[in-house]
mmCIF file of C-alpha atoms and ligand atoms in Angstrom:
data_model
loop_
_atom_site.group_PDB
_atom_site.id
_atom_site.type_symbol
_atom_site.label_atom_id
_atom_site.label_comp_id
_atom_site.label_asym_id
_atom_site.label_seq_id
_atom_site.Cartn_x
_atom_site.Cartn_y
_atom_site.Cartn_z
ATOM 1 C CA MET Z 1 0.000 0.000 0.000
ATOM 2 C CA SER Z 2 1.491 3.359 -0.993
ATOM 3 C CA ALA Z 3 2.051 6.143 1.548
ATOM 4 C CA ARG Z 4 -0.600 8.277 -0.138
ATOM 5 C CA ILE Z 5 -3.200 5.579 0.010
ATOM 6 C CA LEU Z 6 -2.374 5.006 3.655
ATOM 7 C CA LEU Z 7 -2.748 8.721 4.332
ATOM 8 C CA VAL Z 8 -6.138 8.827 2.712
ATOM 9 C CA LEU Z 9 -7.324 5.832 4.674
ATOM 10 C CA VAL Z 10 -5.956 7.115 7.966
ATOM 11 C CA SER Z 11 -7.432 10.559 7.452
ATOM 12 C CA CYS Z 12 -10.789 9.051 6.582
ATOM 13 C CA ALA Z 13 -10.736 6.660 9.499
ATOM 14 C CA LEU Z 14 -9.511 9.117 12.131
ATOM 15 C CA SER Z 15 -11.590 12.168 11.428
ATOM 16 C CA VAL Z 16 -15.304 12.568 11.594
ATOM 17 C CA VAL Z 17 -15.298 13.455 7.949
ATOM 18 C CA THR Z 18 -17.179 12.398 4.977
ATOM 19 C CA GLY Z 19 -14.526 11.521 2.457
ATOM 20 C CA LEU Z 20 -14.874 11.364 -1.252
ATOM 21 C CA VAL Z 21 -12.305 9.591 -3.278
ATOM 22 C CA ILE Z 22 -12.564 8.878 -6.901
ATOM 23 C CA ALA Z 23 -10.001 6.566 -8.354
ATOM 24 C CA ARG Z 24 -8.101 7.640 -11.387
ATOM 25 C CA GLY Z 25 -7.727 5.023 -14.072
ATOM 26 C CA GLY Z 26 -4.737 4.414 -16.244
ATOM 27 C CA ALA Z 27 -1.939 4.406 -13.643
ATOM 28 C CA ASN Z 28 -0.060 1.232 -12.679
ATOM 29 C CA ASP Z 29 -1.597 1.046 -9.243
ATOM 30 C CA ALA Z 30 -5.080 1.761 -10.583
ATOM 31 C CA GLU Z 31 -6.425 -1.524 -9.282
ATOM 32 C CA ALA Z 32 -5.148 -0.918 -5.761
ATOM 33 C CA ARG Z 33 -6.516 2.616 -5.813
ATOM 34 C CA MET Z 34 -9.861 1.366 -7.024
ATOM 35 C CA ARG Z 35 -9.973 -0.875 -3.966
ATOM 36 C CA VAL Z 36 -9.181 2.045 -1.651
ATOM 37 C CA ALA Z 37 -11.789 4.174 -3.325
ATOM 38 C CA THR Z 38 -14.231 1.344 -2.981
ATOM 39 C CA GLU Z 39 -13.737 1.209 0.773
ATOM 40 C CA VAL Z 40 -14.081 4.945 1.227
ATOM 41 C CA ILE Z 41 -17.089 5.234 -0.998
ATOM 42 C CA LYS Z 42 -18.748 2.461 0.964
ATOM 43 C CA GLN Z 43 -18.240 4.500 4.130
ATOM 44 C CA VAL Z 44 -19.700 7.558 2.509
ATOM 45 C CA ARG Z 45 -22.567 6.184 0.582
ATOM 46 C CA GLY Z 46 -23.605 3.085 2.504
ATOM 47 C CA GLN Z 47 -25.740 1.214 0.028
ATOM 48 C CA LYS Z 48 -23.971 2.305 -3.077
ATOM 49 C CA ASP Z 49 -22.483 -0.231 -5.467
ATOM 50 C CA PRO Z 50 -18.893 0.941 -5.766
ATOM 51 C CA GLU Z 51 -18.349 -0.823 -9.055
ATOM 52 C CA THR Z 52 -20.751 1.541 -10.736
ATOM 53 C CA ALA Z 53 -19.644 4.511 -8.651
ATOM 54 C CA ILE Z 54 -16.151 4.665 -10.007
ATOM 55 C CA GLN Z 55 -15.830 5.771 -13.550
ATOM 56 C CA GLU Z 56 -12.699 5.619 -15.614
ATOM 57 C CA PRO Z 57 -11.834 9.116 -16.787
ATOM 58 C CA PRO Z 58 -11.701 9.640 -20.533
ATOM 59 C CA ALA Z 59 -8.271 8.851 -21.910
ATOM 60 C CA LYS Z 60 -6.945 12.271 -22.871
ATOM 61 C CA SER Z 61 -3.435 13.493 -23.098
ATOM 62 C CA ASN Z 62 -4.204 17.206 -23.538
ATOM 63 C CA ARG Z 63 -4.913 19.666 -20.737
ATOM 64 C CA LEU Z 64 -7.851 19.328 -18.384
ATOM 65 C CA VAL Z 65 -11.150 20.962 -19.287
ATOM 66 C CA ILE Z 66 -13.720 21.975 -16.664
ATOM 67 C CA GLY Z 67 -17.299 22.714 -17.718
ATOM 68 C CA LEU Z 68 -19.157 25.426 -15.802
ATOM 69 C CA SER Z 69 -22.926 25.462 -16.287
ATOM 70 C CA MET Z 70 -24.538 28.530 -14.729
ATOM 71 C CA ASP Z 71 -28.177 29.387 -14.060
ATOM 72 C CA THR Z 72 -27.767 33.058 -14.862
ATOM 73 C CA LEU Z 73 -25.292 35.892 -15.189
ATOM 74 C CA LYS Z 74 -27.888 38.590 -14.621
ATOM 75 C CA GLU Z 75 -27.133 39.140 -10.950
ATOM 76 C CA GLU Z 76 -23.838 40.796 -10.157
ATOM 77 C CA ARG Z 77 -22.517 38.076 -7.874
ATOM 78 C CA TRP Z 78 -22.544 35.366 -10.543
ATOM 79 C CA GLN Z 79 -20.287 37.367 -12.858
ATOM 80 C CA GLY Z 80 -17.768 37.451 -10.017
ATOM 81 C CA ASP Z 81 -18.141 33.712 -9.443
ATOM 82 C CA ARG Z 82 -17.497 33.033 -13.131
ATOM 83 C CA ASP Z 83 -14.491 35.328 -13.430
ATOM 84 C CA LEU Z 84 -12.745 34.184 -10.267
ATOM 85 C CA PHE Z 85 -13.404 30.508 -10.977
ATOM 86 C CA THR Z 86 -12.128 30.818 -14.540
ATOM 87 C CA ALA Z 87 -8.998 32.702 -13.496
ATOM 88 C CA LYS Z 88 -8.151 30.097 -10.867
ATOM 89 C CA VAL Z 89 -8.641 27.117 -13.202
ATOM 90 C CA GLN Z 90 -6.647 28.813 -15.946
ATOM 91 C CA ALA Z 91 -3.851 29.640 -13.522
ATOM 92 C CA ALA Z 92 -3.568 25.886 -12.906
ATOM 93 C CA GLY Z 93 -3.049 25.359 -16.641
ATOM 94 C CA ALA Z 94 -6.523 23.979 -17.331
ATOM 95 C CA GLU Z 95 -9.352 25.271 -19.508
ATOM 96 C CA VAL Z 96 -12.901 26.350 -18.581
ATOM 97 C CA LYS Z 97 -15.950 26.202 -20.821
ATOM 98 C CA VAL Z 98 -18.756 28.385 -19.460
ATOM 99 C CA GLN Z 99 -22.444 28.213 -20.379
ATOM 100 C CA SER Z 100 -25.240 30.296 -18.885
ATOM 101 C CA ALA Z 101 -28.902 29.293 -19.094
ATOM 102 C CA ASN Z 102 -30.748 32.568 -18.509
ATOM 103 C CA SER Z 103 -32.862 30.951 -15.769
ATOM 104 C CA ASN Z 104 -34.238 28.328 -18.164
ATOM 105 C CA ASP Z 105 -34.105 24.624 -17.284
ATOM 106 C CA VAL Z 106 -34.382 23.414 -20.869
ATOM 107 C CA ILE Z 107 -31.456 25.608 -21.894
ATOM 108 C CA GLN Z 108 -29.424 24.549 -18.859
ATOM 109 C CA LEU Z 109 -29.887 20.882 -19.712
ATOM 110 C CA GLN Z 110 -28.848 21.586 -23.314
ATOM 111 C CA ASN Z 111 -25.796 23.467 -21.990
ATOM 112 C CA VAL Z 112 -24.772 20.483 -19.894
ATOM 113 C CA GLU Z 113 -25.312 18.119 -22.837
ATOM 114 C CA SER Z 114 -23.096 20.337 -24.946
ATOM 115 C CA LEU Z 115 -20.365 20.350 -22.274
ATOM 116 C CA ILE Z 116 -20.578 16.557 -22.058
ATOM 117 C CA THR Z 117 -20.232 16.327 -25.845
ATOM 118 C CA GLN Z 118 -17.161 18.552 -25.588
ATOM 119 C CA LYS Z 119 -15.721 15.896 -23.261
ATOM 120 C CA VAL Z 120 -15.073 18.035 -20.200
ATOM 121 C CA ASP Z 121 -13.196 16.214 -17.428
ATOM 122 C CA ALA Z 122 -15.425 17.521 -14.635
ATOM 123 C CA LEU Z 123 -18.624 19.525 -14.470
ATOM 124 C CA VAL Z 124 -19.479 22.347 -12.100
ATOM 125 C CA ILE Z 125 -23.182 23.184 -12.093
ATOM 126 C CA ILE Z 126 -24.999 26.139 -10.526
ATOM 127 C CA PRO Z 127 -28.555 24.914 -11.066
ATOM 128 C CA HIS Z 128 -31.492 27.149 -11.834
ATOM 129 C CA ASP Z 129 -33.799 24.411 -10.560
ATOM 130 C CA GLY Z 130 -32.030 21.978 -8.232
ATOM 131 C CA ALA Z 131 -34.515 19.182 -8.914
ATOM 132 C CA ALA Z 132 -34.563 19.625 -12.694
ATOM 133 C CA MET Z 133 -30.776 19.359 -12.901
ATOM 134 C CA ALA Z 134 -30.755 15.813 -11.478
ATOM 135 C CA LYS Z 135 -31.117 14.711 -15.093
ATOM 136 C CA ALA Z 136 -27.961 16.609 -16.028
ATOM 137 C CA VAL Z 137 -26.033 14.804 -13.280
ATOM 138 C CA ASN Z 138 -27.300 11.444 -14.504
ATOM 139 C CA LEU Z 139 -26.241 12.252 -18.074
ATOM 140 C CA ALA Z 140 -22.803 13.371 -16.894
ATOM 141 C CA HIS Z 141 -22.361 10.173 -14.911
ATOM 142 C CA GLU Z 142 -23.349 8.079 -17.918
ATOM 143 C CA ALA Z 143 -20.461 9.785 -19.708
ATOM 144 C CA GLY Z 144 -18.120 9.158 -16.733
ATOM 145 C CA ILE Z 145 -17.946 12.835 -15.730
ATOM 146 C CA PRO Z 146 -18.045 13.770 -12.013
ATOM 147 C CA VAL Z 147 -20.248 16.699 -10.956
ATOM 148 C CA LEU Z 148 -19.741 19.408 -8.353
ATOM 149 C CA SER Z 149 -22.878 21.320 -7.365
ATOM 150 C CA TYR Z 150 -21.840 24.935 -6.795
ATOM 151 C CA ASP Z 151 -23.592 27.080 -4.184
ATOM 152 C CA ARG Z 152 -27.015 25.533 -4.891
ATOM 153 C CA LEU Z 153 -27.787 21.870 -4.254
ATOM 154 C CA ILE Z 154 -28.880 19.531 -7.038
ATOM 155 C CA THR Z 155 -31.434 17.213 -5.479
ATOM 156 C CA GLY Z 156 -32.664 13.671 -6.194
ATOM 157 C CA CYS Z 157 -29.530 12.269 -7.795
ATOM 158 C CA ASP Z 158 -26.219 10.626 -7.003
ATOM 159 C CA LEU Z 159 -24.322 13.915 -6.811
ATOM 160 C CA ASP Z 160 -20.540 13.699 -6.269
ATOM 161 C CA LEU Z 161 -19.807 16.860 -4.309
ATOM 162 C CA TYR Z 162 -21.482 20.028 -2.998
ATOM 163 C CA LEU Z 163 -19.705 23.292 -2.232
ATOM 164 C CA THR Z 164 -21.667 26.088 -0.629
ATOM 165 C CA PHE Z 165 -21.885 28.634 2.148
ATOM 166 C CA ASP Z 166 -23.720 27.917 5.371
ATOM 167 C CA ASN Z 167 -27.094 28.865 3.930
ATOM 168 C CA VAL Z 168 -29.160 28.255 7.060
ATOM 169 C CA LYS Z 169 -26.798 30.619 8.876
ATOM 170 C CA VAL Z 170 -27.386 33.262 6.170
ATOM 171 C CA GLY Z 171 -31.101 33.226 7.029
ATOM 172 C CA GLU Z 172 -30.319 33.255 10.740
ATOM 173 C CA LEU Z 173 -28.072 36.312 10.424
ATOM 174 C CA GLN Z 174 -30.750 38.180 8.475
ATOM 175 C CA ALA Z 175 -33.428 37.376 11.041
ATOM 176 C CA LYS Z 176 -31.150 38.019 14.053
ATOM 177 C CA PHE Z 177 -30.487 41.482 12.711
ATOM 178 C CA LEU Z 178 -34.228 42.152 12.804
ATOM 179 C CA ALA Z 179 -34.734 40.443 16.158
ATOM 180 C CA ASP Z 180 -32.206 42.888 17.638
ATOM 181 C CA ARG Z 181 -34.347 45.770 16.396
ATOM 182 C CA ILE Z 182 -37.700 44.848 17.915
ATOM 183 C CA PRO Z 183 -39.007 48.034 19.565
ATOM 184 C CA ALA Z 184 -38.817 47.851 23.372
ATOM 185 C CA GLY Z 185 -42.135 46.618 24.719
ATOM 186 C CA GLY Z 186 -43.588 46.532 21.206
ATOM 187 C CA LYS Z 187 -43.481 44.318 18.153
ATOM 188 C CA LEU Z 188 -41.815 44.339 14.766
ATOM 189 C CA ARG Z 189 -44.241 44.380 11.839
ATOM 190 C CA LEU Z 190 -42.620 42.457 9.048
ATOM 191 C CA VAL Z 191 -42.914 41.773 5.310
ATOM 192 C CA ARG Z 192 -41.034 38.658 4.191
ATOM 193 C CA ILE Z 193 -39.707 38.209 0.654
ATOM 194 C CA TYR Z 194 -38.305 34.761 -0.015
ATOM 195 C CA GLY Z 195 -36.169 33.786 -3.004
ATOM 196 C CA ALA Z 196 -36.968 31.552 -5.968
ATOM 197 C CA LYS Z 197 -39.004 28.462 -5.116
ATOM 198 C CA THR Z 198 -36.881 26.488 -7.593
ATOM 199 C CA ASP Z 199 -33.699 27.226 -5.615
ATOM 200 C CA ASN Z 200 -32.994 24.918 -2.679
ATOM 201 C CA ASN Z 201 -30.991 27.741 -1.084
ATOM 202 C CA ALA Z 202 -34.101 29.911 -0.895
ATOM 203 C CA LYS Z 203 -35.685 27.219 1.306
ATOM 204 C CA LEU Z 204 -32.562 27.052 3.497
ATOM 205 C CA PHE Z 205 -32.503 30.836 3.935
ATOM 206 C CA LYS Z 206 -36.154 30.681 4.998
ATOM 207 C CA GLN Z 207 -35.377 27.797 7.348
ATOM 208 C CA GLY Z 208 -32.645 29.874 9.023
ATOM 209 C CA GLN Z 209 -34.969 32.883 9.261
ATOM 210 C CA ASP Z 210 -37.703 30.701 10.755
ATOM 211 C CA ASN Z 211 -35.276 29.334 13.372
ATOM 212 C CA ILE Z 212 -34.997 32.836 14.792
ATOM 213 C CA LEU Z 213 -38.439 34.255 13.996
ATOM 214 C CA GLN Z 214 -40.820 31.456 14.968
ATOM 215 C CA PRO Z 215 -40.344 31.859 18.749
ATOM 216 C CA LEU Z 216 -40.656 35.648 18.391
ATOM 217 C CA ILE Z 217 -43.811 35.303 16.303
ATOM 218 C CA ALA Z 218 -45.219 32.905 18.901
ATOM 219 C CA ALA Z 219 -44.357 35.420 21.657
ATOM 220 C CA GLY Z 220 -46.141 38.219 19.755
ATOM 221 C CA LYS Z 221 -42.907 40.166 19.292
ATOM 222 C CA VAL Z 222 -42.907 39.815 15.513
ATOM 223 C CA GLU Z 223 -45.950 39.989 13.255
ATOM 224 C CA VAL Z 224 -45.665 38.892 9.645
ATOM 225 C CA LEU Z 225 -48.021 41.130 7.679
ATOM 226 C CA PHE Z 226 -47.250 39.802 4.237
ATOM 227 C CA GLU Z 227 -45.003 37.149 2.687
ATOM 228 C CA ASP Z 228 -44.308 35.742 -0.763
ATOM 229 C CA TRP Z 229 -41.674 34.078 -2.961
ATOM 230 C CA ALA Z 230 -39.902 36.174 -5.607
ATOM 231 C CA GLU Z 231 -40.024 34.418 -8.961
ATOM 232 C CA ASP Z 232 -36.473 33.579 -10.122
ATOM 233 C CA TRP Z 233 -35.139 35.999 -7.478
ATOM 234 C CA LYS Z 234 -36.233 38.896 -9.698
ATOM 235 C CA PRO Z 235 -36.066 42.445 -8.251
ATOM 236 C CA GLU Z 236 -39.292 43.239 -10.200
ATOM 237 C CA SER Z 237 -41.020 40.413 -8.391
ATOM 238 C CA ALA Z 238 -39.807 41.757 -5.011
ATOM 239 C CA LYS Z 239 -41.058 45.205 -5.981
ATOM 240 C CA LYS Z 240 -44.507 43.775 -6.763
ATOM 241 C CA ILE Z 241 -44.572 41.918 -3.437
ATOM 242 C CA THR Z 242 -43.690 45.129 -1.597
ATOM 243 C CA ASN Z 243 -46.366 47.071 -3.485
ATOM 244 C CA ALA Z 244 -48.902 44.363 -2.649
ATOM 245 C CA ALA Z 245 -47.883 44.553 1.029
ATOM 246 C CA ILE Z 246 -48.340 48.332 1.009
ATOM 247 C CA THR Z 247 -51.706 48.034 -0.741
ATOM 248 C CA LYS Z 248 -52.843 45.542 1.898
ATOM 249 C CA ASN Z 249 -51.437 47.170 5.056
ATOM 250 C CA GLY Z 250 -50.612 50.726 4.142
ATOM 251 C CA PRO Z 251 -47.163 51.992 5.090
ATOM 252 C CA ASN Z 252 -47.506 50.561 8.607
ATOM 253 C CA PHE Z 253 -44.651 48.104 8.775
ATOM 254 C CA ASP Z 254 -41.149 48.274 10.211
ATOM 255 C CA ALA Z 255 -39.047 45.904 8.169
ATOM 256 C CA ILE Z 256 -38.705 43.892 4.983
ATOM 257 C CA LEU Z 257 -36.845 40.639 5.313
ATOM 258 C CA ALA Z 258 -35.550 40.449 1.734
ATOM 259 C CA SER Z 259 -33.593 37.252 1.146
ATOM 260 C CA ASN Z 260 -30.905 38.745 -1.116
ATOM 261 C CA ASP Z 261 -29.631 42.067 -2.403
ATOM 262 C CA GLY Z 262 -31.423 41.775 -5.740
ATOM 263 C CA THR Z 263 -34.803 41.429 -4.055
ATOM 264 C CA ALA Z 264 -33.812 44.096 -1.501
ATOM 265 C CA GLY Z 265 -33.182 46.429 -4.444
ATOM 266 C CA GLY Z 266 -36.653 45.763 -5.858
ATOM 267 C CA ALA Z 267 -38.269 46.280 -2.451
ATOM 268 C CA ILE Z 268 -36.375 49.534 -1.896
ATOM 269 C CA GLN Z 269 -37.535 50.843 -5.274
ATOM 270 C CA ALA Z 270 -41.123 50.322 -4.167
ATOM 271 C CA LEU Z 271 -40.360 51.969 -0.800
ATOM 272 C CA THR Z 272 -38.717 54.935 -2.543
ATOM 273 C CA GLU Z 273 -41.830 55.508 -4.636
ATOM 274 C CA GLU Z 274 -43.868 55.625 -1.420
ATOM 275 C CA GLY Z 275 -41.398 57.891 0.390
ATOM 276 C CA LEU Z 276 -40.536 55.072 2.789
ATOM 277 C CA ALA Z 277 -36.930 54.299 1.820
ATOM 278 C CA GLY Z 278 -34.639 54.608 4.831
ATOM 279 C CA LYS Z 279 -37.608 54.423 7.198
ATOM 280 C CA VAL Z 280 -38.192 50.705 6.781
ATOM 281 C CA ILE Z 281 -35.389 48.271 7.719
ATOM 282 C CA VAL Z 282 -34.402 46.117 4.724
ATOM 283 C CA THR Z 283 -32.111 43.075 4.828
ATOM 284 C CA GLY Z 284 -30.207 41.424 1.997
ATOM 285 C CA GLN Z 285 -27.423 39.042 1.033
ATOM 286 C CA ASP Z 286 -24.415 38.984 -1.337
ATOM 287 C CA ALA Z 287 -22.774 42.362 -0.601
ATOM 288 C CA ASP Z 288 -23.560 43.429 -4.187
ATOM 289 C CA LEU Z 289 -21.996 46.806 -4.919
ATOM 290 C CA ALA Z 290 -25.410 48.497 -5.224
ATOM 291 C CA ALA Z 291 -26.384 47.023 -1.853
ATOM 292 C CA CYS Z 292 -23.174 48.201 -0.170
ATOM 293 C CA GLN Z 293 -23.889 51.690 -1.536
ATOM 294 C CA ARG Z 294 -27.458 51.545 -0.240
ATOM 295 C CA ILE Z 295 -26.126 50.500 3.163
ATOM 296 C CA ALA Z 296 -23.685 53.420 3.130
ATOM 297 C CA GLN Z 297 -26.581 55.723 2.194
ATOM 298 C CA GLY Z 298 -28.976 54.201 4.732
ATOM 299 C CA THR Z 299 -31.727 52.791 2.493
ATOM 300 C CA GLN Z 300 -30.695 49.180 3.150
ATOM 301 C CA ALA Z 301 -29.784 48.107 6.662
ATOM 302 C CA MET Z 302 -27.682 44.982 6.172
ATOM 303 C CA THR Z 303 -26.404 42.366 3.788
ATOM 304 C CA VAL Z 304 -24.613 39.074 4.238
ATOM 305 C CA TYR Z 305 -21.116 38.886 2.810
ATOM 306 C CA LYS Z 306 -20.356 35.530 1.286
ATOM 307 C CA PRO Z 307 -16.747 35.739 0.073
ATOM 308 C CA ILE Z 308 -17.102 34.816 -3.592
ATOM 309 C CA GLN Z 309 -13.330 34.622 -3.841
ATOM 310 C CA SER Z 310 -13.395 31.704 -1.355
ATOM 311 C CA ILE Z 311 -16.123 29.707 -3.061
ATOM 312 C CA ALA Z 312 -14.782 30.269 -6.572
ATOM 313 C CA THR Z 313 -11.234 29.398 -5.569
ATOM 314 C CA LYS Z 314 -12.299 26.334 -3.605
ATOM 315 C CA ALA Z 315 -14.543 25.203 -6.456
ATOM 316 C CA ALA Z 316 -11.677 25.464 -8.915
ATOM 317 C CA GLU Z 317 -9.435 23.453 -6.607
ATOM 318 C CA LEU Z 318 -12.077 20.744 -6.053
ATOM 319 C CA ALA Z 319 -13.118 20.589 -9.709
ATOM 320 C CA LEU Z 320 -9.504 20.080 -10.765
ATOM 321 C CA LYS Z 321 -9.167 17.257 -8.237
ATOM 322 C CA LEU Z 322 -12.379 15.666 -9.455
ATOM 323 C CA ALA Z 323 -11.184 16.025 -13.038
ATOM 324 C CA GLN Z 324 -7.985 14.192 -12.176
ATOM 325 C CA ARG Z 325 -9.794 11.679 -9.951
ATOM 326 C CA LYS Z 326 -7.577 12.743 -7.075
ATOM 327 C CA PRO Z 327 -8.622 12.117 -3.470
ATOM 328 C CA LEU Z 328 -10.342 14.947 -1.683
ATOM 329 C CA VAL Z 329 -11.977 15.436 1.663
ATOM 330 C CA ALA Z 330 -15.347 16.962 2.440
ATOM 331 C CA ARG Z 331 -16.058 17.461 6.140
ATOM 332 C CA ASP Z 332 -19.843 17.664 5.911
ATOM 333 C CA ALA Z 333 -22.573 15.619 4.323
ATOM 334 C CA ILE Z 334 -25.871 17.083 3.147
ATOM 335 C CA SER Z 335 -28.777 14.955 2.053
ATOM 336 C CA ASN Z 336 -30.126 15.804 -1.382
ATOM 337 C CA GLY Z 337 -33.068 13.467 -0.927
ATOM 338 C CA GLN Z 338 -31.251 10.570 -2.582
ATOM 339 C CA VAL Z 339 -27.747 10.452 -1.114
ATOM 340 C CA ASP Z 340 -25.738 12.181 1.593
ATOM 341 C CA VAL Z 341 -23.643 14.382 -0.640
ATOM 342 C CA PRO Z 342 -20.068 15.008 0.545
ATOM 343 C CA SER Z 343 -20.156 18.750 1.180
ATOM 344 C CA VAL Z 344 -17.839 21.653 1.859
ATOM 345 C CA LEU Z 345 -19.419 24.604 3.717
ATOM 346 C CA LEU Z 346 -17.882 28.061 3.804
ATOM 347 C CA ASP Z 347 -18.474 30.749 6.405
ATOM 348 C CA ILE Z 348 -20.215 34.111 6.044
ATOM 349 C CA VAL Z 349 -20.385 37.548 7.704
ATOM 350 C CA ALA Z 350 -23.242 39.973 8.457
ATOM 351 C CA VAL Z 351 -22.479 43.449 7.079
ATOM 352 C CA THR Z 352 -23.941 46.740 8.289
ATOM 353 C CA LYS Z 353 -22.995 50.397 7.902
ATOM 354 C CA GLU Z 354 -20.772 50.008 10.981
ATOM 355 C CA ASN Z 355 -18.558 47.236 9.596
ATOM 356 C CA LEU Z 356 -18.709 47.829 5.802
ATOM 357 C CA ARG Z 357 -15.110 49.067 5.823
ATOM 358 C CA GLU Z 358 -13.666 46.320 7.970
ATOM 359 C CA THR Z 359 -15.398 43.527 6.032
ATOM 360 C CA VAL Z 360 -16.020 43.916 2.298
ATOM 361 C CA VAL Z 361 -13.684 46.890 1.784
ATOM 362 C CA LYS Z 362 -10.847 45.458 3.889
ATOM 363 C CA ASP Z 363 -11.197 42.145 2.054
ATOM 364 C CA GLY Z 364 -10.756 43.934 -1.279
ATOM 365 C CA PHE Z 365 -14.223 42.728 -2.354
ATOM 366 C CA ARG Z 366 -15.442 46.323 -2.669
ATOM 367 C CA LYS Z 367 -13.519 49.538 -3.131
ATOM 368 C CA GLU Z 368 -13.906 52.298 -0.546
ATOM 369 C CA ALA Z 369 -14.377 54.868 -3.345
ATOM 370 C CA GLU Z 370 -17.231 52.861 -4.892
ATOM 371 C CA VAL Z 371 -19.055 52.187 -1.653
ATOM 372 C CA PHE Z 372 -18.677 55.710 -0.242
ATOM 373 C CA PRO Z 373 -18.418 57.852 -3.407
ATOM 374 C CA SER Z 374 -19.366 61.098 -1.657
ATOM 375 C CA THR Z 375 -16.448 60.883 0.792
ATOM 376 C CA GLN Z 376 -13.947 60.888 -2.096
ATOM 377 C CA GLN Z 377 -12.772 64.074 -3.808
HETATM 378 C C1 BGC Q 401 -27.484 32.390 -3.903
HETATM 379 C C2 BGC Q 401 -27.533 33.850 -3.566
HETATM 380 C C3 BGC Q 401 -28.128 34.619 -4.728
HETATM 381 C C4 BGC Q 401 -29.437 33.976 -5.179
HETATM 382 C C5 BGC Q 401 -29.957 34.619 -6.435
HETATM 383 C C6 BGC Q 401 -28.852 31.907 -4.289
HETATM 384 O O1 BGC Q 401 -28.829 30.561 -4.585
HETATM 385 O O2 BGC Q 401 -27.014 31.655 -2.797
HETATM 386 O O3 BGC Q 401 -26.233 34.311 -3.284
HETATM 387 O O4 BGC Q 401 -28.396 35.938 -4.365
HETATM 388 O O5 BGC Q 401 -29.245 32.620 -5.441
HETATM 389 O O6 BGC Q 401 -29.098 34.436 -7.503
#
């Protein structure tokens, strides 16, 4: 048994980790490595038949190619994800093929089929609809290509790896921010705007929010006046929800729990038209530039900073390992309804006017001059 194999086994046995190892074919010790992989995969997946789990990579002598299938590039954050991921993979001497589906499941499936036809060595998918993309994973596996689900979980399939932020914690941070602002002796009147129903993350953000809000609702300290899901996370949809809330309740509410910065932007547009911007507390997520500016100006109260640099860099690293069938370790496991998917979870930070500079600006994610334009000469 080689030292590396021993290391993998020891690390898997000693730590409370979920390990994922995919054997690489072609090398002299391929058979031995297949056996190791078999043992580890059995630990991870329980029932799974390891013979079918391990695919020989396509025999290729040229450089590695990673396929990146994206839901959309419309929101600012995803352009950052694409650029950072691509730069990192290219810096390692590999190639990236990017496809974006414009929030359309049929197009996203076609994109994945095209990447499979182009014989990518590994696929990274940011699904528009986590359930709909199970088919894409199955097709990739039929072609022997491993799949990493990026940020959003692909459900109902034998997914290889999931890389994301702690999404329940995102929702908790948003709701905690509001819980800390309940008027003394009174209650917080709240409008809730959830994300896209097709996005598993939107459900996790809500779950995190509920963890904090349910006891407060039960205690009469928070009253939810209006709530709805924003179609495809669209700002226009959030604006409509806010308008509907105002039509129903008048301007008598204290806060809008918007699940991301895009929907916060839509809600704030509606508030601006009613002369309420800055008077109603609005949450968000992503530290989009526009949101950081709104926080600096006082029309949005908070956002959640999810360092895109970390997820994009980690994804590149993991995708390259998957592409080469190298061992890798994932410390968490998240059920996608079919299997416990080996998962890597990254941490996040709540951002307010008070810590804008020491978080997103200090990290180089946003420039001081962009966030606080009026303070610059
Ligand atoms: C992501 C958020 C993003 C939202 C809309 C979610 O899955 O986690 O960062 O704002 O999608 O694109």
